[in-house]
Amino acid sequence: MSQPYLSIEHVNKQFGQFTALKDISFEVEKNEFVCLLGPSGCGKTTLLRTIAGLEKPTTGKIYVGGRDITALPPSKRNFGIVFQSYALFPNLTALQNIEFGLKAKKLPKNEVRERALENLGFVDLLHAKDKYPAQMSGGQQQRVALARALALSPDFLLLDEPLSALDAKVREKLRYEIRSIQQKVGITTIMVTHDQEEALTMADKIVVMNNGEIAQVGTPQEIYHTPANPFVANFIGSINFFKEGSDQHLLAIRPEHIRIDKEDGISVVVENIEFRGPVYRALVRVQEESSFLHNELITVDVSATQHIHLHIGMKQSISFSKNHMLSYEEKVMV
């Protein structure tokens, strides 16, 4: 079996009495796009900074290409980094911003210009080469920051919430562009995000974090369809949880795996409806007294193409897709 390109082994990070990272271990393959996903304060940015060498782990090791880089300063790790704030020089044009780092490497003048233009081309911004950051949109600035990072031919790329300052439409477009550039260049990439949709659409592998620990590592499909615990199930997408019996055994099912119609099933009444474009999201309350779900509120997604004309107060029946029912033994839901 081939050796992983980047390996994080039992990394812990203490800030005084506070434990920011607890026994973090995972592997990244060459050219893989990995998202560190989790809520604010879960440790994902601290982990990215530790990989960059901007923080030193209290214990644990970091390897790149089989080489122990744990003690190396950032300047010796050969990575590119793109921050949420872009960090462009306001007094330099797009082209000059990219050239800046190349000049620092003491490359020949013509090579500096050639590589800067080539990387502006990668992010489709040759037409904006003479613009200053203030003359560019947020999305264009972020692409210049990406081109600047890639121009230095790094071994791996670190992205710290690179899209969070942008509006939804630009973010969606840039998600595709960053992923497409990453695949074209073929560079190992680790991105921090708190946005589940970003992680699901961009990543080859997702590392879900909570309270400084890894909750699950898997493909987007694994994370979504077979979440390892209630925290992951609840954090990624929408889900219904039910307690079964007097113990704390939890059942869970996603709204799209519940069928609503007037046929046989558990009787419910519609309490709320939201139109969400491709689906209507209905909140229904279980009426059936014989069911252990009596009086439970359940979220159901109904495809807008089904033409089921729901209205508040309507009586309906629901049935569950047994294949999609999840079961957890956790005593407490995080």
Short mmCIF file of N, CA, C and O in Angstrom, two decimals, residues 19-99:
data_model
loop_
_atom_site.label_atom_id
_atom_site.label_comp_id
_atom_site.label_asym_id
_atom_site.label_seq_id
_atom_site.Cartn_x
_atom_site.Cartn_y
_atom_site.Cartn_z
N THR A 19 -7.45 22.80 25.81
CA THR A 19 -7.03 21.84 24.79
C THR A 19 -7.75 22.16 23.48
O THR A 19 -8.95 21.97 23.36
N ALA A 20 -6.99 22.67 22.50
CA ALA A 20 -7.58 23.05 21.21
C ALA A 20 -7.69 21.87 20.26
O ALA A 20 -8.62 21.79 19.46
N LEU A 21 -6.71 20.95 20.33
CA LEU A 21 -6.71 19.75 19.48
C LEU A 21 -6.43 18.52 20.34
O LEU A 21 -5.49 18.53 21.13
N LYS A 22 -7.29 17.49 20.17
CA LYS A 22 -7.14 16.28 20.99
C LYS A 22 -6.88 15.07 20.10
O LYS A 22 -7.78 14.62 19.37
N ASP A 23 -5.67 14.58 20.12
CA ASP A 23 -5.30 13.33 19.46
C ASP A 23 -5.81 13.26 18.01
O ASP A 23 -6.55 12.36 17.64
N ILE A 24 -5.38 14.23 17.21
CA ILE A 24 -5.82 14.32 15.81
C ILE A 24 -4.93 13.45 14.93
O ILE A 24 -3.71 13.65 14.88
N SER A 25 -5.54 12.51 14.22
CA SER A 25 -4.82 11.66 13.27
C SER A 25 -5.66 11.48 12.01
O SER A 25 -6.83 11.10 12.09
N PHE A 26 -5.07 11.79 10.85
CA PHE A 26 -5.70 11.47 9.57
C PHE A 26 -4.64 11.57 8.48
O PHE A 26 -3.55 12.10 8.71
N GLU A 27 -4.98 11.06 7.30
CA GLU A 27 -4.02 11.03 6.19
C GLU A 27 -4.61 11.70 4.96
O GLU A 27 -5.83 11.69 4.75
N VAL A 28 -3.73 12.30 4.17
CA VAL A 28 -4.13 12.96 2.93
C VAL A 28 -3.31 12.37 1.80
O VAL A 28 -2.08 12.31 1.88
N GLU A 29 -3.99 11.90 0.75
CA GLU A 29 -3.29 11.34 -0.41
C GLU A 29 -2.81 12.46 -1.32
O GLU A 29 -3.32 13.59 -1.28
N LYS A 30 -1.85 12.15 -2.17
CA LYS A 30 -1.33 13.16 -3.11
C LYS A 30 -2.45 13.62 -4.04
O LYS A 30 -3.25 12.81 -4.51
N ASN A 31 -2.53 14.92 -4.27
CA ASN A 31 -3.53 15.57 -5.13
C ASN A 31 -4.96 15.50 -4.59
O ASN A 31 -5.91 15.86 -5.30
N GLU A 32 -5.13 15.03 -3.36
CA GLU A 32 -6.47 14.94 -2.77
C GLU A 32 -6.91 16.32 -2.27
O GLU A 32 -6.10 17.14 -1.85
N PHE A 33 -8.23 16.57 -2.34
CA PHE A 33 -8.82 17.80 -1.80
C PHE A 33 -9.55 17.41 -0.51
O PHE A 33 -10.54 16.70 -0.55
N VAL A 34 -9.04 17.89 0.62
CA VAL A 34 -9.60 17.53 1.93
C VAL A 34 -10.19 18.77 2.59
O VAL A 34 -9.56 19.83 2.62
N CYS A 35 -11.41 18.65 3.11
CA CYS A 35 -12.02 19.74 3.86
C CYS A 35 -12.02 19.44 5.35
O CYS A 35 -12.42 18.34 5.75
N LEU A 36 -11.55 20.39 6.14
CA LEU A 36 -11.70 20.33 7.59
C LEU A 36 -12.99 21.08 7.90
O LEU A 36 -13.09 22.29 7.70
N LEU A 37 -14.00 20.35 8.35
CA LEU A 37 -15.34 20.91 8.52
C LEU A 37 -15.78 20.83 9.97
O LEU A 37 -15.58 19.81 10.63
N GLY A 38 -16.40 21.91 10.44
CA GLY A 38 -16.93 21.87 11.79
C GLY A 38 -17.41 23.24 12.22
O GLY A 38 -17.17 24.24 11.53
N PRO A 39 -18.10 23.33 13.35
CA PRO A 39 -18.61 24.62 13.82
C PRO A 39 -17.48 25.53 14.30
O PRO A 39 -16.34 25.09 14.48
N SER A 40 -17.79 26.80 14.50
CA SER A 40 -16.80 27.75 15.01
C SER A 40 -16.23 27.26 16.34
O SER A 40 -16.97 26.74 17.19
N GLY A 41 -14.90 27.40 16.47
CA GLY A 41 -14.26 27.02 17.74
C GLY A 41 -13.98 25.55 17.90
O GLY A 41 -13.58 25.09 18.96
N CYS A 42 -14.14 24.76 16.80
CA CYS A 42 -13.94 23.30 16.92
C CYS A 42 -12.47 22.90 16.77
O CYS A 42 -12.12 21.75 16.98
N GLY A 43 -11.60 23.86 16.37
CA GLY A 43 -10.17 23.54 16.25
C GLY A 43 -9.66 23.42 14.83
O GLY A 43 -8.47 23.19 14.60
N LYS A 44 -10.53 23.61 13.82
CA LYS A 44 -10.11 23.37 12.43
C LYS A 44 -9.05 24.37 11.96
O LYS A 44 -8.09 24.00 11.28
N THR A 45 -9.20 25.66 12.33
CA THR A 45 -8.18 26.65 11.93
C THR A 45 -6.87 26.42 12.68
O THR A 45 -5.79 26.55 12.10
N THR A 46 -6.97 26.04 13.95
CA THR A 46 -5.75 25.72 14.73
C THR A 46 -5.01 24.56 14.07
O THR A 46 -3.79 24.56 13.95
N LEU A 47 -5.77 23.57 13.59
CA LEU A 47 -5.16 22.42 12.91
C LEU A 47 -4.48 22.86 11.62
O LEU A 47 -3.35 22.45 11.33
N LEU A 48 -5.15 23.71 10.84
CA LEU A 48 -4.54 24.20 9.59
C LEU A 48 -3.26 24.98 9.89
O LEU A 48 -2.24 24.81 9.22
N ARG A 49 -3.29 25.82 10.93
CA ARG A 49 -2.11 26.60 11.31
C ARG A 49 -0.98 25.70 11.79
O ARG A 49 0.20 25.99 11.60
N THR A 50 -1.34 24.59 12.40
CA THR A 50 -0.33 23.63 12.87
C THR A 50 0.33 22.93 11.68
O THR A 50 1.55 22.72 11.66
N ILE A 51 -0.48 22.59 10.67
CA ILE A 51 0.07 21.98 9.45
C ILE A 51 1.01 22.98 8.75
O ILE A 51 2.06 22.61 8.21
N ALA A 52 0.63 24.27 8.82
CA ALA A 52 1.45 25.32 8.18
C ALA A 52 2.72 25.64 8.97
O ALA A 52 3.64 26.27 8.44
N GLY A 53 2.76 25.23 10.24
CA GLY A 53 3.91 25.56 11.07
C GLY A 53 3.75 26.89 11.79
O GLY A 53 4.67 27.38 12.45
N LEU A 54 2.55 27.50 11.67
CA LEU A 54 2.28 28.76 12.35
C LEU A 54 1.96 28.52 13.83
O LEU A 54 2.01 29.42 14.65
N GLU A 55 1.58 27.28 14.15
CA GLU A 55 1.44 26.83 15.55
C GLU A 55 2.27 25.56 15.69
O GLU A 55 2.34 24.76 14.75
N LYS A 56 2.84 25.36 16.86
CA LYS A 56 3.63 24.15 17.10
C LYS A 56 2.78 23.18 17.91
O LYS A 56 2.21 23.57 18.93
N PRO A 57 2.64 21.92 17.48
CA PRO A 57 1.84 20.99 18.28
C PRO A 57 2.49 20.73 19.64
O PRO A 57 3.72 20.71 19.74
N THR A 58 1.65 20.56 20.66
CA THR A 58 2.18 20.23 21.99
C THR A 58 2.80 18.84 21.95
O THR A 58 3.90 18.62 22.46
N THR A 59 2.08 17.92 21.31
CA THR A 59 2.62 16.57 21.04
C THR A 59 2.10 16.13 19.68
O THR A 59 1.15 16.70 19.15
N GLY A 60 2.73 15.09 19.12
CA GLY A 60 2.30 14.57 17.83
C GLY A 60 3.27 14.91 16.71
O GLY A 60 4.22 15.68 16.90
N LYS A 61 3.04 14.32 15.54
CA LYS A 61 3.95 14.46 14.40
C LYS A 61 3.17 14.81 13.13
O LYS A 61 2.02 14.38 12.94
N ILE A 62 3.85 15.53 12.24
CA ILE A 62 3.31 15.83 10.91
C ILE A 62 4.35 15.43 9.87
O ILE A 62 5.51 15.83 9.97
N TYR A 63 3.91 14.62 8.91
CA TYR A 63 4.82 14.16 7.85
C TYR A 63 4.30 14.60 6.48
O TYR A 63 3.09 14.54 6.22
N VAL A 64 5.21 15.03 5.62
CA VAL A 64 4.87 15.32 4.22
C VAL A 64 5.82 14.51 3.34
O VAL A 64 7.04 14.63 3.47
N GLY A 65 5.25 13.66 2.51
CA GLY A 65 6.07 12.80 1.64
C GLY A 65 7.03 11.94 2.43
O GLY A 65 8.16 11.70 2.00
N GLY A 66 6.60 11.50 3.61
CA GLY A 66 7.43 10.64 4.46
C GLY A 66 8.45 11.39 5.29
O GLY A 66 9.17 10.80 6.10
N ARG A 67 8.53 12.73 5.14
CA ARG A 67 9.51 13.53 5.87
C ARG A 67 8.86 14.18 7.08
O ARG A 67 7.78 14.79 6.96
N ASP A 68 9.49 14.09 8.23
CA ASP A 68 8.97 14.70 9.45
C ASP A 68 9.18 16.22 9.37
O ASP A 68 10.31 16.70 9.38
N ILE A 69 8.07 16.97 9.30
CA ILE A 69 8.19 18.43 9.20
C ILE A 69 7.74 19.12 10.50
O ILE A 69 7.62 20.35 10.54
N THR A 70 7.47 18.34 11.54
CA THR A 70 6.89 18.87 12.77
C THR A 70 7.64 20.08 13.32
O THR A 70 7.04 21.05 13.77
N ALA A 71 8.97 20.03 13.27
CA ALA A 71 9.78 21.10 13.87
C ALA A 71 10.20 22.18 12.88
O ALA A 71 10.83 23.17 13.25
N LEU A 72 9.83 21.99 11.60
CA LEU A 72 10.27 22.96 10.58
C LEU A 72 9.48 24.26 10.66
O LEU A 72 8.26 24.25 10.87
N PRO A 73 10.14 25.40 10.43
CA PRO A 73 9.41 26.67 10.38
C PRO A 73 8.58 26.74 9.09
O PRO A 73 8.86 26.00 8.14
N PRO A 74 7.57 27.62 9.04
CA PRO A 74 6.72 27.72 7.83
C PRO A 74 7.53 27.90 6.55
O PRO A 74 7.19 27.30 5.51
N SER A 75 8.60 28.68 6.60
CA SER A 75 9.39 28.97 5.40
C SER A 75 10.05 27.74 4.79
O SER A 75 10.43 27.74 3.62
N LYS A 76 10.16 26.67 5.56
CA LYS A 76 10.82 25.44 5.07
C LYS A 76 9.81 24.35 4.69
O LYS A 76 10.17 23.22 4.41
N ARG A 77 8.52 24.68 4.70
CA ARG A 77 7.50 23.65 4.45
C ARG A 77 6.97 23.66 3.01
O ARG A 77 6.19 22.80 2.64
N ASN A 78 7.29 24.67 2.24
CA ASN A 78 6.87 24.80 0.84
C ASN A 78 5.38 24.55 0.61
O ASN A 78 4.97 23.63 -0.09
N PHE A 79 4.55 25.39 1.24
CA PHE A 79 3.11 25.34 1.01
C PHE A 79 2.63 26.71 0.53
O PHE A 79 3.29 27.73 0.73
N GLY A 80 1.47 26.71 -0.13
CA GLY A 80 0.80 27.96 -0.47
C GLY A 80 -0.37 28.12 0.48
O GLY A 80 -0.96 27.12 0.91
N ILE A 81 -0.70 29.36 0.84
CA ILE A 81 -1.84 29.56 1.74
C ILE A 81 -2.69 30.71 1.24
O ILE A 81 -2.18 31.72 0.75
N VAL A 82 -4.01 30.52 1.32
CA VAL A 82 -4.96 31.57 0.95
C VAL A 82 -5.86 31.82 2.15
O VAL A 82 -6.50 30.89 2.66
N PHE A 83 -5.89 33.07 2.60
CA PHE A 83 -6.68 33.43 3.78
C PHE A 83 -8.06 33.95 3.38
O PHE A 83 -8.28 34.37 2.24
N GLN A 84 -8.95 33.97 4.36
CA GLN A 84 -10.30 34.51 4.18
C GLN A 84 -10.24 35.98 3.74
O GLN A 84 -11.05 36.44 2.96
N SER A 85 -9.24 36.71 4.25
CA SER A 85 -9.16 38.15 4.00
C SER A 85 -8.37 38.50 2.74
O SER A 85 -8.12 39.67 2.48
N TYR A 86 -7.97 37.49 1.96
CA TYR A 86 -7.18 37.63 0.72
C TYR A 86 -5.75 38.10 0.96
O TYR A 86 -4.83 37.61 0.34
N ALA A 87 -5.54 39.10 1.87
CA ALA A 87 -4.20 39.59 2.22
C ALA A 87 -3.40 40.04 0.99
O ALA A 87 -2.21 39.78 0.89
N LEU A 88 -4.07 40.73 0.06
CA LEU A 88 -3.36 41.29 -1.10
C LEU A 88 -2.77 42.65 -0.72
O LEU A 88 -3.32 43.35 0.12
N PHE A 89 -1.67 43.02 -1.39
CA PHE A 89 -1.10 44.34 -1.18
C PHE A 89 -1.95 45.36 -1.94
O PHE A 89 -2.07 45.28 -3.17
N PRO A 90 -2.56 46.34 -1.23
CA PRO A 90 -3.48 47.27 -1.91
C PRO A 90 -2.80 48.19 -2.92
O PRO A 90 -3.43 48.67 -3.85
N ASN A 91 -1.48 48.40 -2.74
CA ASN A 91 -0.76 49.32 -3.63
C ASN A 91 -0.14 48.62 -4.84
O ASN A 91 0.57 49.24 -5.62
N LEU A 92 -0.38 47.32 -4.97
CA LEU A 92 0.15 46.56 -6.12
C LEU A 92 -1.00 46.07 -7.00
O LEU A 92 -2.07 45.73 -6.50
N THR A 93 -0.76 45.99 -8.30
CA THR A 93 -1.77 45.44 -9.22
C THR A 93 -1.86 43.93 -9.02
O THR A 93 -1.04 43.32 -8.33
N ALA A 94 -2.86 43.34 -9.68
CA ALA A 94 -3.03 41.88 -9.62
C ALA A 94 -1.73 41.17 -10.00
O ALA A 94 -1.25 40.27 -9.32
N LEU A 95 -1.16 41.61 -11.13
CA LEU A 95 0.07 40.98 -11.62
C LEU A 95 1.23 41.19 -10.63
O LEU A 95 1.98 40.26 -10.33
N GLN A 96 1.36 42.41 -10.12
CA GLN A 96 2.45 42.71 -9.17
C GLN A 96 2.31 41.93 -7.87
O GLN A 96 3.30 41.53 -7.26
N ASN A 97 1.06 41.70 -7.45
CA ASN A 97 0.82 40.91 -6.24
C ASN A 97 1.36 39.49 -6.40
O ASN A 97 1.93 38.93 -5.48
N ILE A 98 1.17 38.94 -7.60
CA ILE A 98 1.65 37.57 -7.86
C ILE A 98 3.17 37.56 -8.03
O ILE A 98 3.86 36.66 -7.56
N GLU A 99 3.69 38.62 -8.66
CA GLU A 99 5.13 38.70 -8.87
C GLU A 99 5.92 38.85 -7.57
O GLU A 99 7.07 38.42 -7.47
#
